[in-house]
Structure formats: C-alpha cells, structure tokens
C-alpha cells in the first residue's frame, strides 16, 4: 500500500483548490452522502445480527414491496442531509414525492436524488448491493422548490456516484472530471482514494443482461445477444462471457473495473413502460459515471444524459458500458 493515503476529505479539498469546480456546499454535500453510506454499510454488515434483513410491510411508489433496508437506507440519507444547509430538497426511489428540507433548517442550492438501496433482491442472500446518488442544482430565479425543479437532463448533473456494499465498501464518484474510487477503511472509519482516472476499455467480451427475459426483447437486443452467444463461429468471431448480479451497482462496478456491457432494455412485458430502471436516480448517475470513464450510455436511440425527464420516477431503457459495444447495440436499434 502506498504511504500517501488520501482520504475522501483531502481529495475533495484538493479538487476544490485545483479547479474550483467543487464549491464548498457541494463538498459538504458529498462528505455527508459518504458519511450516510458508511452508516448504511454498517447496517448492511450487521445483517441478521442487526435485525435489518427481510421485508417491511409497505410498498413504494413503483408498487414494489419494500425491504427493511430500503427504508433504513432512505432514512439514513434523509437524516444525514436535511440539516446541513446544502440542500433545497431530496428525491428517492422510496418516496412518492420530493422531500423539501424542513423550514427549521437553512435551505441550500442543491437537489439530491438517490436510490438508497439498489439490488434489494440481493439483501437477504448476502450478495453485493449499493446506494446510487445524483446531484443537481436548483434552477435559479424563484423561491421555494417543486418537483419541476428536479426535471433536468442528466447532462445537468454536478456530481454523481454510488457506494457498493460488497466484499469491500467502495464509493465511486464523479464531479465531471473523471471517476475516482474510495475504499472504506473500517478501522480508520474513512474512505481512502484507491483509484483515480478510472477508464473502461472500449472493447469487451463480457455482457450483462437478465437472459430470462429473452423472449420479451426487441429484435436489436436479441440480435446483439445472439451474436455474442454464437462465439468464435459467429459474426463477432470471439467467445463472450456473461454476468448478471441483479444489483445494477455491482454490475456497473465490474464494468468500471474491467469493462463490459450492461443492458436492461425495454421489453414486451410492460410495453407502455420504457424499461425497468429509473432515469433520474439510476440511469443518469450511472450513465454519467460510465461516460466519465470513457464508456457510453444510451437507451438504444439517444444518449441517456440527453433525455428530458417528464416525471420524477420515469423509467428508461438502459444500455451502458464499453463504448464500442454500446455503439454497436445502438446502431442495431437505428438499423431496425
Ligand atoms: P432496486 O433494488 O433499486 O429496485 O433495483 C433493482 C434493479 C437493478 O439494480 C438490477 O439491475 C435489476 O433491478 C435486477 O432486475 P431483475 O430482478 O430483473 O434481475
Ligand atoms: Mn435500483
Ligand atoms: Mn432501490
């Protein structure tokens, strides 16, 4: 291990000095989110000993039965963030509408969106899960805050990241200047910089998609996967490997680490929905991280970050990862 350990705090302070594009309020926000993730990580680690496994009795706005940890993680993020004065409001997968900072606290200029616990089906089986977050600036020119203020394209994000709770707890962050990874040192209680300037290789031999949905896919997705499955004898002339963790955070973490393509495309099960994943707190932050690491993210037709959201919990078809592969799948959609 290098003897120069750079904590998240030091990294953010130095970034702020270098180019000034982390204003102090944003730095505070990122520190607070990191602290909340540390606390969620503790709860995840305790598992059954902390009584955090299993389902709650409630459903979220998406009609999904909430897990205890979905609710705990959501509360941890709200409690950590509401009093610091850096936020105007928050929005979450687990809340129907936005959470405006109570007026007993000062209001800041940022908006925070999160998927407090991603990969909920993996909680009880002890497989990697995570937290995803996206930061926007509240549009200027009016007082108060409404859902409308959140409906900004992903390209407007000022920070985005996730924390993966796996064999290690790792926080992955972008403020628009590349992607950095920080590993949680449990003894010190701090996140330590372990990788900077993360780069996704443009080509890959690994794809991630829930194959059980194959019969519902659209032709371009079917064509791409069929060609991967044909291996060395097929048009791609090489064998592919497949991974599906069912936690977007863990799948994206693998892709940022060694490349690959991840797809949760539109399918015929619910033709009126654009896809399963949510645009504003899953696809946008992940799409931006992937782009910042040299990869690409589209919905098959356009860049994820260019989509103008119409509502907070809007869903989207997602194709992201190694650039050449994402461009190939997107081209197949264009040709179809
Ligand atoms: P969440 O747990 O926040 O609802 O998200 C789960 C998502 C995503 O993390 C994962 O890639 C996908 O759902 C898994 O879906 P399948 O159950 O279809 O595999
Ligand atoms: Mn999720
Ligand atoms: Mn979730």
PDB file of C-alpha atoms and ligand atoms in Angstrom, residues 70 93-94 115-120 278 282, ligand 3:
ATOM      1  CA  UNK A  70     -34.715   0.070   1.666  1.00  0.00           C
ATOM      2  CA  UNK A  93     -36.921   5.734  -5.209  1.00  0.00           C
ATOM      3  CA  UNK A  94     -38.590   5.030  -1.880  1.00  0.00           C
ATOM      4  CA  UNK A 115     -31.730   5.016  -4.934  1.00  0.00           C
ATOM      5  CA  UNK A 116     -31.000   4.343  -1.251  1.00  0.00           C
ATOM      6  CA  UNK A 117     -30.649   0.599  -1.657  1.00  0.00           C
ATOM      7  CA  UNK A 118     -30.028  -0.811  -5.107  1.00  0.00           C
ATOM      8  CA  UNK A 119     -30.290  -4.546  -5.664  1.00  0.00           C
ATOM      9  CA  UNK A 120     -32.875  -5.156  -2.953  1.00  0.00           C
ATOM     10  CA  UNK A 278     -35.415   4.639 -13.279  1.00  0.00           C
ATOM     11  CA  UNK A 282     -30.319   5.018 -11.527  1.00  0.00           C
TER      12      UNK A 282
HETATM   13 MN1  LIG B   3     -33.629   0.606  -4.627  1.00  0.00          MN
END
